Each structure stands twice: as C-alpha cells, then as structure tokens.
PDB file of C-alpha atoms and ligand atoms in Angstrom:
ATOM      1  CA  MET A   1      20.591  -3.099  16.110  1.00 45.00           C
ATOM      2  CA  GLU A   2      19.874  -4.730  12.760  1.00 55.00           C
ATOM      3  CA  GLU A   3      19.656  -2.418   9.798  1.00 73.00           C
ATOM      4  CA  SER A   4      16.064  -1.732   8.797  1.00 93.00           C
ATOM      5  CA  LEU A   5      14.334   0.051   5.948  1.00 98.00           C
ATOM      6  CA  ASN A   6      13.084   3.541   6.735  1.00 98.00           C
ATOM      7  CA  ILE A   7       9.510   3.802   5.536  1.00 98.00           C
ATOM      8  CA  GLY A   8       6.920   6.551   5.383  1.00 98.00           C
ATOM      9  CA  VAL A   9       3.256   5.538   5.331  1.00 99.00           C
ATOM     10  CA  LEU A  10       0.678   7.774   3.642  1.00 98.00           C
ATOM     11  CA  ILE A  11      -2.928   7.373   4.763  1.00 98.00           C
ATOM     12  CA  SER A  12      -6.306   9.037   4.365  1.00 98.00           C
ATOM     13  CA  GLY A  13      -8.554   7.155   6.745  1.00 98.00           C
ATOM     14  CA  ARG A  14      -9.043   4.104   8.941  1.00 98.00           C
ATOM     15  CA  GLY A  15      -5.459   2.861   8.682  1.00 98.00           C
ATOM     16  CA  SER A  16      -6.024  -0.869   9.137  1.00 98.00           C
ATOM     17  CA  ASN A  17      -3.211  -1.588   6.672  1.00 98.00           C
ATOM     18  CA  LEU A  18      -0.996   0.789   8.643  1.00 98.00           C
ATOM     19  CA  GLN A  19      -1.893  -1.251  11.738  1.00 98.00           C
ATOM     20  CA  ALA A  20      -0.974  -4.521   9.984  1.00 98.00           C
ATOM     21  CA  ILE A  21       2.422  -3.033   9.088  1.00 98.00           C
ATOM     22  CA  ILE A  22       2.970  -1.752  12.643  1.00 98.00           C
ATOM     23  CA  ASP A  23       2.070  -5.199  14.010  1.00 98.00           C
ATOM     24  CA  GLY A  24       4.393  -6.940  11.529  1.00 98.00           C
ATOM     25  CA  ILE A  25       7.260  -4.687  12.598  1.00 98.00           C
ATOM     26  CA  GLU A  26       6.548  -5.125  16.310  1.00 98.00           C
ATOM     27  CA  GLN A  27       6.398  -8.911  15.847  1.00 98.00           C
ATOM     28  CA  GLY A  28       9.786  -8.851  14.118  1.00 97.00           C
ATOM     29  CA  LYS A  29       8.341 -10.064  10.783  1.00 96.00           C
ATOM     30  CA  VAL A  30       9.030  -6.865   8.865  1.00 97.00           C
ATOM     31  CA  ALA A  31      12.564  -5.456   8.878  1.00 98.00           C
ATOM     32  CA  ALA A  32      11.400  -1.856   8.612  1.00 98.00           C
ATOM     33  CA  LYS A  33      10.927   1.201  10.729  1.00 98.00           C
ATOM     34  CA  ILE A  34       8.046   3.633  10.210  1.00 98.00           C
ATOM     35  CA  SER A  35       9.763   7.004  10.420  1.00 98.00           C
ATOM     36  CA  LEU A  36       6.668   8.997   9.605  1.00 98.00           C
ATOM     37  CA  VAL A  37       2.944   8.662   8.957  1.00 98.00           C
ATOM     38  CA  VAL A  38       1.441  11.378   6.771  1.00 98.00           C
ATOM     39  CA  SER A  39      -2.297  11.894   6.421  1.00 98.00           C
ATOM     40  CA  ASN A  40      -3.969  14.293   4.017  1.00 98.00           C
ATOM     41  CA  ASN A  41      -7.070  14.022   6.192  1.00 98.00           C
ATOM     42  CA  PRO A  42      -6.939  15.563   9.686  1.00 98.00           C
ATOM     43  CA  ASP A  43      -9.671  13.170  10.908  1.00 98.00           C
ATOM     44  CA  ALA A  44      -8.016   9.961   9.771  1.00 98.00           C
ATOM     45  CA  TYR A  45      -8.213   7.307  12.500  1.00 98.00           C
ATOM     46  CA  GLY A  46      -4.842   6.008  11.336  1.00 98.00           C
ATOM     47  CA  LEU A  47      -3.226   9.077  12.978  1.00 98.00           C
ATOM     48  CA  GLU A  48      -4.458   7.771  16.329  1.00 98.00           C
ATOM     49  CA  ARG A  49      -3.005   4.338  15.606  1.00 98.00           C
ATOM     50  CA  ALA A  50       0.395   5.899  14.874  1.00 98.00           C
ATOM     51  CA  ARG A  51       0.335   7.950  18.082  1.00 98.00           C
ATOM     52  CA  LYS A  52      -0.583   4.887  20.153  1.00 98.00           C
ATOM     53  CA  HIS A  53       2.612   3.243  18.934  1.00 98.00           C
ATOM     54  CA  GLY A  54       4.819   6.298  19.364  1.00 98.00           C
ATOM     55  CA  ILE A  55       5.214   6.823  15.620  1.00 98.00           C
ATOM     56  CA  PRO A  56       5.575  10.440  14.427  1.00 98.00           C
ATOM     57  CA  ALA A  57       2.486  11.467  12.469  1.00 98.00           C
ATOM     58  CA  VAL A  58       1.680  14.667  10.604  1.00 98.00           C
ATOM     59  CA  VAL A  59      -1.261  16.064   8.683  1.00 98.00           C
ATOM     60  CA  VAL A  60      -0.670  17.676   5.325  1.00 98.00           C
ATOM     61  CA  ASP A  61      -4.153  18.731   4.332  1.00 98.00           C
ATOM     62  CA  HIS A  62      -4.401  18.882   0.540  1.00 98.00           C
ATOM     63  CA  ARG A  63      -7.214  21.436   0.830  1.00 97.00           C
ATOM     64  CA  MET A  64      -4.684  23.980   2.102  1.00 98.00           C
ATOM     65  CA  TYR A  65      -2.810  24.015  -1.210  1.00 98.00           C
ATOM     66  CA  SER A  66      -3.960  25.391  -4.529  1.00 97.00           C
ATOM     67  CA  THR A  67      -2.080  22.856  -6.665  1.00 97.00           C
ATOM     68  CA  ARG A  68      -1.228  19.185  -6.376  1.00 97.00           C
ATOM     69  CA  GLN A  69       2.430  20.081  -6.801  1.00 97.00           C
ATOM     70  CA  GLU A  70       2.457  22.411  -3.780  1.00 98.00           C
ATOM     71  CA  PHE A  71       0.784  19.743  -1.655  1.00 98.00           C
ATOM     72  CA  GLU A  72       3.219  17.096  -2.850  1.00 98.00           C
ATOM     73  CA  THR A  73       6.231  19.335  -2.265  1.00 98.00           C
ATOM     74  CA  VAL A  74       5.347  19.602   1.412  1.00 98.00           C
ATOM     75  CA  VAL A  75       4.836  15.836   1.713  1.00 98.00           C
ATOM     76  CA  ILE A  76       8.194  15.217  -0.019  1.00 98.00           C
ATOM     77  CA  GLU A  77       9.903  17.613   2.419  1.00 98.00           C
ATOM     78  CA  ARG A  78       8.402  15.880   5.454  1.00 98.00           C
ATOM     79  CA  LEU A  79       9.438  12.448   4.183  1.00 98.00           C
ATOM     80  CA  ASN A  80      12.948  13.594   3.279  1.00 98.00           C
ATOM     81  CA  GLU A  81      13.419  15.201   6.697  1.00 98.00           C
ATOM     82  CA  LYS A  82      12.924  11.712   8.157  1.00 98.00           C
ATOM     83  CA  GLY A  83      15.189   9.997   5.627  1.00 98.00           C
ATOM     84  CA  VAL A  84      12.358   7.901   4.204  1.00 98.00           C
ATOM     85  CA  GLU A  85      13.580   5.300   1.696  1.00 98.00           C
ATOM     86  CA  LEU A  86      10.246   3.692   0.762  1.00 98.00           C
ATOM     87  CA  VAL A  87       6.858   5.403   0.557  1.00 99.00           C
ATOM     88  CA  VAL A  88       3.972   3.091   1.395  1.00 99.00           C
ATOM     89  CA  LEU A  89       0.477   4.167   0.352  1.00 98.00           C
ATOM     90  CA  ALA A  90      -2.028   2.584   2.713  1.00 98.00           C
ATOM     91  CA  GLY A  91      -5.539   3.717   1.870  1.00 98.00           C
ATOM     92  CA  PHE A  92      -4.140   7.034   0.611  1.00 98.00           C
ATOM     93  CA  MET A  93      -6.858   8.454  -1.603  1.00 96.00           C
ATOM     94  CA  ARG A  94      -4.937  11.116  -3.562  1.00 96.00           C
ATOM     95  CA  VAL A  95      -3.400  10.474  -6.962  1.00 95.00           C
ATOM     96  CA  LEU A  96       0.317  11.305  -6.947  1.00 97.00           C
ATOM     97  CA  THR A  97       1.830  13.138  -9.879  1.00 97.00           C
ATOM     98  CA  GLU A  98       5.159  12.767 -11.641  1.00 97.00           C
ATOM     99  CA  HIS A  99       6.503  15.518  -9.369  1.00 98.00           C
ATOM    100  CA  PHE A 100       6.178  13.241  -6.339  1.00 98.00           C
ATOM    101  CA  LEU A 101       7.249  10.065  -8.127  1.00 98.00           C
ATOM    102  CA  LYS A 102      10.469  11.734  -9.360  1.00 98.00           C
ATOM    103  CA  ALA A 103      11.433  12.365  -5.745  1.00 98.00           C
ATOM    104  CA  PHE A 104      11.065   8.627  -4.970  1.00 98.00           C
ATOM    105  CA  PRO A 105      11.791   6.720  -8.193  1.00 96.00           C
ATOM    106  CA  LEU A 106      10.500   3.107  -7.908  1.00 96.00           C
ATOM    107  CA  ARG A 107      10.218   3.815  -4.206  1.00 98.00           C
ATOM    108  CA  VAL A 108       6.460   4.216  -3.896  1.00 98.00           C
ATOM    109  CA  ILE A 109       4.168   1.223  -3.430  1.00 98.00           C
ATOM    110  CA  ASN A 110       0.397   0.952  -3.153  1.00 98.00           C
ATOM    111  CA  ILE A 111      -2.199  -1.617  -2.166  1.00 98.00           C
ATOM    112  CA  HIS A 112      -5.351  -1.820  -4.238  1.00 98.00           C
ATOM    113  CA  PRO A 113      -8.466  -3.841  -3.336  1.00 98.00           C
ATOM    114  CA  ALA A 114      -8.900  -5.613  -6.681  1.00 98.00           C
ATOM    115  CA  LEU A 115      -6.989  -7.894  -9.028  1.00 97.00           C
ATOM    116  CA  LEU A 116      -5.369  -5.332 -11.310  1.00 98.00           C
ATOM    117  CA  PRO A 117      -5.583  -4.571 -14.165  1.00 98.00           C
ATOM    118  CA  SER A 118      -9.281  -5.263 -13.473  1.00 98.00           C
ATOM    119  CA  PHE A 119     -11.133  -2.599 -11.519  1.00 98.00           C
ATOM    120  CA  PRO A 120      -8.707   0.303 -11.074  1.00 98.00           C
ATOM    121  CA  GLY A 121      -9.969   3.424  -9.297  1.00 97.00           C
ATOM    122  CA  VAL A 122     -12.279   3.706  -6.308  1.00 97.00           C
ATOM    123  CA  GLY A 123     -15.270   1.800  -4.942  1.00 97.00           C
ATOM    124  CA  VAL A 124     -13.933  -1.281  -6.693  1.00 98.00           C
ATOM    125  CA  GLN A 125     -15.200  -3.977  -4.317  1.00 98.00           C
ATOM    126  CA  ALA A 126     -18.827  -3.062  -5.114  1.00 98.00           C
ATOM    127  CA  LYS A 127     -17.924  -2.814  -8.800  1.00 98.00           C
ATOM    128  CA  ALA A 128     -16.528  -6.355  -8.703  1.00 98.00           C
ATOM    129  CA  VAL A 129     -19.738  -7.649  -7.073  1.00 98.00           C
ATOM    130  CA  ASP A 130     -21.931  -5.790  -9.579  1.00 98.00           C
ATOM    131  CA  TYR A 131     -19.879  -7.077 -12.501  1.00 98.00           C
ATOM    132  CA  GLY A 132     -20.418 -10.646 -11.369  1.00 97.00           C
ATOM    133  CA  VAL A 133     -16.787 -11.787 -11.232  1.00 97.00           C
ATOM    134  CA  ARG A 134     -16.183 -15.064  -9.361  1.00 95.00           C
ATOM    135  CA  PHE A 135     -12.843 -13.995  -7.900  1.00 95.00           C
ATOM    136  CA  SER A 136     -11.374 -10.762  -6.721  1.00 97.00           C
ATOM    137  CA  GLY A 137      -8.554  -9.886  -4.364  1.00 97.00           C
ATOM    138  CA  CYS A 138      -5.848  -7.334  -3.831  1.00 97.00           C
ATOM    139  CA  THR A 139      -2.722  -6.138  -5.560  1.00 97.00           C
ATOM    140  CA  VAL A 140       0.469  -4.590  -4.244  1.00 96.00           C
ATOM    141  CA  HIS A 141       2.216  -2.626  -6.972  1.00 97.00           C
ATOM    142  CA  PHE A 142       4.815   0.026  -7.601  1.00 98.00           C
ATOM    143  CA  VAL A 143       3.210   3.365  -8.330  1.00 98.00           C
ATOM    144  CA  ASN A 144       3.728   4.935 -11.739  1.00 97.00           C
ATOM    145  CA  GLU A 145       2.129   7.959 -13.442  1.00 94.00           C
ATOM    146  CA  GLY A 146      -1.087   6.073 -14.195  1.00 96.00           C
ATOM    147  CA  VAL A 147      -3.904   5.247 -11.795  1.00 96.00           C
ATOM    148  CA  ASP A 148      -3.264   1.734 -10.434  1.00 97.00           C
ATOM    149  CA  THR A 149      -1.133   0.801 -13.452  1.00 98.00           C
ATOM    150  CA  GLY A 150       2.354   0.238 -12.002  1.00 98.00           C
ATOM    151  CA  PRO A 151       4.343  -3.032 -12.007  1.00 97.00           C
ATOM    152  CA  ILE A 152       2.658  -5.718  -9.877  1.00 95.00           C
ATOM    153  CA  ILE A 153       4.638  -7.107  -6.938  1.00 95.00           C
ATOM    154  CA  ALA A 154       2.110  -9.502  -5.369  1.00 93.00           C
ATOM    155  CA  GLN A 155      -1.548 -10.416  -5.538  1.00 94.00           C
ATOM    156  CA  ALA A 156      -3.934 -12.406  -3.377  1.00 93.00           C
ATOM    157  CA  VAL A 157      -7.193 -13.908  -4.579  1.00 94.00           C
ATOM    158  CA  VAL A 158     -10.510 -14.337  -2.761  1.00 94.00           C
ATOM    159  CA  PRO A 159     -13.799 -15.824  -3.997  1.00 94.00           C
ATOM    160  CA  VAL A 160     -16.847 -13.652  -4.671  1.00 96.00           C
ATOM    161  CA  TYR A 161     -20.118 -15.252  -3.538  1.00 95.00           C
ATOM    162  CA  PRO A 162     -23.654 -14.592  -4.797  1.00 95.00           C
ATOM    163  CA  THR A 163     -24.660 -13.295  -1.372  1.00 96.00           C
ATOM    164  CA  ASP A 164     -21.830 -10.732  -1.265  1.00 97.00           C
ATOM    165  CA  THR A 165     -22.298  -7.007  -1.020  1.00 98.00           C
ATOM    166  CA  GLY A 166     -19.477  -4.553  -1.641  1.00 98.00           C
ATOM    167  CA  GLU A 167     -18.917  -4.348   2.135  1.00 98.00           C
ATOM    168  CA  ILE A 168     -18.781  -8.096   2.657  1.00 98.00           C
ATOM    169  CA  LEU A 169     -16.307  -8.515  -0.186  1.00 98.00           C
ATOM    170  CA  ALA A 170     -14.260  -5.537   1.041  1.00 98.00           C
ATOM    171  CA  ASP A 171     -13.857  -7.237   4.442  1.00 97.00           C
ATOM    172  CA  ARG A 172     -12.761 -10.509   2.844  1.00 96.00           C
ATOM    173  CA  ILE A 173     -10.234  -8.695   0.663  1.00 97.00           C
ATOM    174  CA  LEU A 174      -8.987  -6.576   3.563  1.00 97.00           C
ATOM    175  CA  LYS A 175      -7.904  -9.686   5.492  1.00 96.00           C
ATOM    176  CA  MET A 176      -5.686 -10.618   2.553  1.00 95.00           C
ATOM    177  CA  GLU A 177      -4.380  -7.048   2.290  1.00 96.00           C
ATOM    178  CA  HIS A 178      -3.212  -7.300   5.881  1.00 97.00           C
ATOM    179  CA  GLN A 179      -1.296 -10.453   5.010  1.00 95.00           C
ATOM    180  CA  ILE A 180       0.409  -9.419   1.803  1.00 94.00           C
ATOM    181  CA  TYR A 181       1.321  -5.778   2.404  1.00 97.00           C
ATOM    182  CA  PRO A 182       3.645  -6.368   5.371  1.00 96.00           C
ATOM    183  CA  LYS A 183       5.239  -9.276   3.480  1.00 94.00           C
ATOM    184  CA  VAL A 184       6.020  -7.161   0.445  1.00 95.00           C
ATOM    185  CA  ILE A 185       7.556  -4.449   2.619  1.00 97.00           C
ATOM    186  CA  HIS A 186       9.740  -7.087   4.225  1.00 96.00           C
ATOM    187  CA  TRP A 187      10.899  -8.382   0.818  1.00 94.00           C
ATOM    188  CA  ILE A 188      11.803  -4.844  -0.230  1.00 97.00           C
ATOM    189  CA  ALA A 189      13.600  -4.314   3.088  1.00 97.00           C
ATOM    190  CA  GLU A 190      15.587  -7.457   2.400  1.00 95.00           C
ATOM    191  CA  ARG A 191      16.435  -6.118  -1.089  1.00 96.00           C
ATOM    192  CA  ARG A 192      14.835  -9.138  -2.734  1.00 94.00           C
ATOM    193  CA  VAL A 193      12.608  -7.237  -5.156  1.00 95.00           C
ATOM    194  CA  ARG A 194      13.833  -6.468  -8.663  1.00 96.00           C
ATOM    195  CA  VAL A 195      11.923  -4.734 -11.457  1.00 97.00           C
ATOM    196  CA  GLU A 196      12.421  -5.442 -15.164  1.00 97.00           C
ATOM    197  CA  GLY A 197      10.043  -3.353 -17.241  1.00 95.00           C
ATOM    198  CA  ARG A 198       6.587  -4.355 -16.060  1.00 96.00           C
ATOM    199  CA  ARG A 199       7.748  -7.577 -14.445  1.00 94.00           C
ATOM    200  CA  VAL A 200       8.730  -7.800 -10.796  1.00 94.00           C
ATOM    201  CA  PHE A 201      10.869 -10.639  -9.491  1.00 91.00           C
ATOM    202  CA  VAL A 202      11.119 -11.613  -5.850  1.00 91.00           C
ATOM    203  CA  GLU A 203      14.318 -13.441  -5.037  1.00 91.00           C
ATOM    204  CA  GLY A 204      13.695 -16.712  -3.230  1.00 87.00           C
ATOM    205  CA  ALA A 205       9.957 -16.662  -3.973  1.00 79.00           C
ATOM    206  CA  LYS A 206       8.335 -20.069  -4.166  1.00 75.00           C
ATOM    207  CA  MET A 207       5.733 -20.908  -6.751  1.00 68.00           C
ATOM    208  CA  ASP A 208       3.367 -22.453  -4.297  1.00 59.00           C
ATOM    209  CA  GLU A 209       0.874 -24.971  -5.598  1.00 48.00           C
ATOM    210  CA  GLU A 210      -0.958 -25.494  -2.329  1.00 46.00           C
ATOM    211  CA  ILE A 211      -1.504 -21.877  -1.303  1.00 43.00           C
ATOM    212  CA  ALA A 212      -2.200 -20.593  -4.777  1.00 44.00           C
ATOM    213  CA  HIS A 213      -4.151 -17.591  -3.529  1.00 60.00           C
ATOM    214  CA  ILE A 214      -1.047 -15.559  -2.795  1.00 67.00           C
ATOM    215  CA  GLU A 215       1.492 -15.065  -5.522  1.00 60.00           C
ATOM    216  CA  PRO A 216       4.375 -15.080  -5.089  1.00 66.00           C
ATOM    217  CA  VAL A 217       4.813 -16.974  -1.836  1.00 63.00           C
ATOM    218  CA  ALA A 218       8.054 -15.889  -0.293  1.00 60.00           C
TER     219      ALA A 218
HETATM  220  C1  LIG B   1      -8.017  -0.592   1.643  1.00 76.06           C
HETATM  221  O1  LIG B   1      -8.977  -1.532   1.233  1.00 76.06           O
HETATM  222  C2  LIG B   1      -7.115  -0.216   0.486  1.00 76.06           C
HETATM  223  O2  LIG B   1      -6.831  -1.290  -0.370  1.00 76.06           O
HETATM  224  C3  LIG B   1      -7.949   0.805  -0.219  1.00 76.06           C
HETATM  225  O3  LIG B   1      -8.537   1.566   0.803  1.00 76.06           O
HETATM  226  C4  LIG B   1      -8.678   0.755   1.963  1.00 76.06           C
HETATM  227  C5  LIG B   1      -7.967   1.460   3.104  1.00 76.06           C
HETATM  228  O4  LIG B   1      -8.201   0.800   4.305  1.00 76.06           O
HETATM  229  N1  LIG B   1      -7.142   1.627  -1.087  1.00 76.06           N
HETATM  230  C6  LIG B   1      -7.599   2.145  -2.202  1.00 76.06           C
HETATM  231  O5  LIG B   1      -8.724   1.984  -2.611  1.00 76.06           O
HETATM  232  C7  LIG B   1      -6.571   2.971  -2.946  1.00 76.06           C
HETATM  233  N2  LIG B   1      -7.100   3.432  -4.179  1.00 76.06           N
HETATM  234  P1  LIG B   1      -7.324   1.127   5.586  1.00 76.06           P
HETATM  235  O6  LIG B   1      -7.303   2.646   5.727  1.00 76.06           O
HETATM  236  O7  LIG B   1      -8.061   0.455   6.705  1.00 76.06           O
HETATM  237  O8  LIG B   1      -5.946   0.557   5.352  1.00 76.06           O
END
C-alpha cells in the first residue's frame, strides 16, 4: 500500500468538513488516513459520520476537566496513541493553548469561515454580512498561539449579496471549505507545503488566472 499521512480530526459538531475529508480519501484524492476523530462534544453528529466509515472516534469532553491543559493532555495522549502526524481542526470550537501546539509543532491546521485576517473568532459569516463586505470566503491556516492568526495556506473567495443572511453566506462558504480543506491535506501529505515565517509556499502550485477564487491552485 502507498504511504499515507496519519491524521487526527478534531470536531465539535456537524462534521461536514470531516465528511469532505473522508470522501476525498475514499475517492483516492487525499493521500491520508484518518486514524482518529476526537470530539469535545458527546452529541456531535460528526461522531456518527466517523462510525459509518469505520473510523475510530472518541469523546474527550472538556467539561470533565478543570483546566484547558488537563483536557489537552488527554487529547494529545489519544492522538499520540494512534501515531497522528497532522492534527486537522474541522469545526473544533475550543481554542488550543501552547501546551497542545508544542506537542504538534506546525502540525495543526484549521479551517475558518472568513478571509483572514478579517473576521477572526466565531459567528463570522453573519458579521461579514452585517459589515457589508462584498466578498468573503474561507481560510486554511496553521494554528499558532493566537486565535485564527497562524500562517495562511490557502483561501477561497465567495461573493456576498445584498439578500444574504448569515446562514445563506455560511452555506456558500461551506461549499468552498469542502473543496479546499481536503486539497490542503493532500498537499501536506505529499510534503509540498513549506513555511517561511508567515508565508506558506506550496510546491507546484499554479497561479491561476481563470479560477482566481482559490489560491493557490495546486
Ligand atoms: C465550518 O464552517 C468551519 O469553518 C467553522 O465551523 C463550521 C463547522 O462545520 N469553524 C469555525 O468557525 C472555527 N472557529 P462542520 O462541523 O460541518 O465541518
């Protein structure tokens, strides 16, 4: 069998990005294997998705721990037990501290439903609509100690229309999330992603003038 990247996916809810990654792997587009899904929320629908595909899934409920560090220590242990090489945050709604990031240096990525550095944090699709921006989108980035501040790997842009609500925009953005997140994981699996300070370079990436809404195109 071909060598593939061992990934762990952290979720808190619906898990549609998890599903897009599972589908990408099953279709042979993503050279990775999901060794473990971890949810901090026992009711996350994403747990069901993992089980349906025979992927090991565990709950580490943050409410059971008195400090962030204790919670993170358990998550780190679970991921290490499975030999996870890349941690993929997919709708994971807990901020990770330095303690966790030290265990996986430059090995944690996140998807955020806005064009960072605009609109970090939560509820950002509605914030983009309320602000009146004409474009929004999503960002895949390495996670650092800040909230949504790590080096940007890829972004995709969508228009914002006057008739949009936060929900309508969220759906439009989500479709792009499902396209770019599996791609980025594949690039990392192929060892094509290199970080220099804040800048991230993807080997073999094209600067596409026709499909300018995803950058880079690789
Ligand atoms: C996605 O839109 C993701 O970008 C966002 O939560 C949603 C999860 O959906 N993540 C964040 O806001 C992280 N701060 P999913 O559970 O269906 O993948």
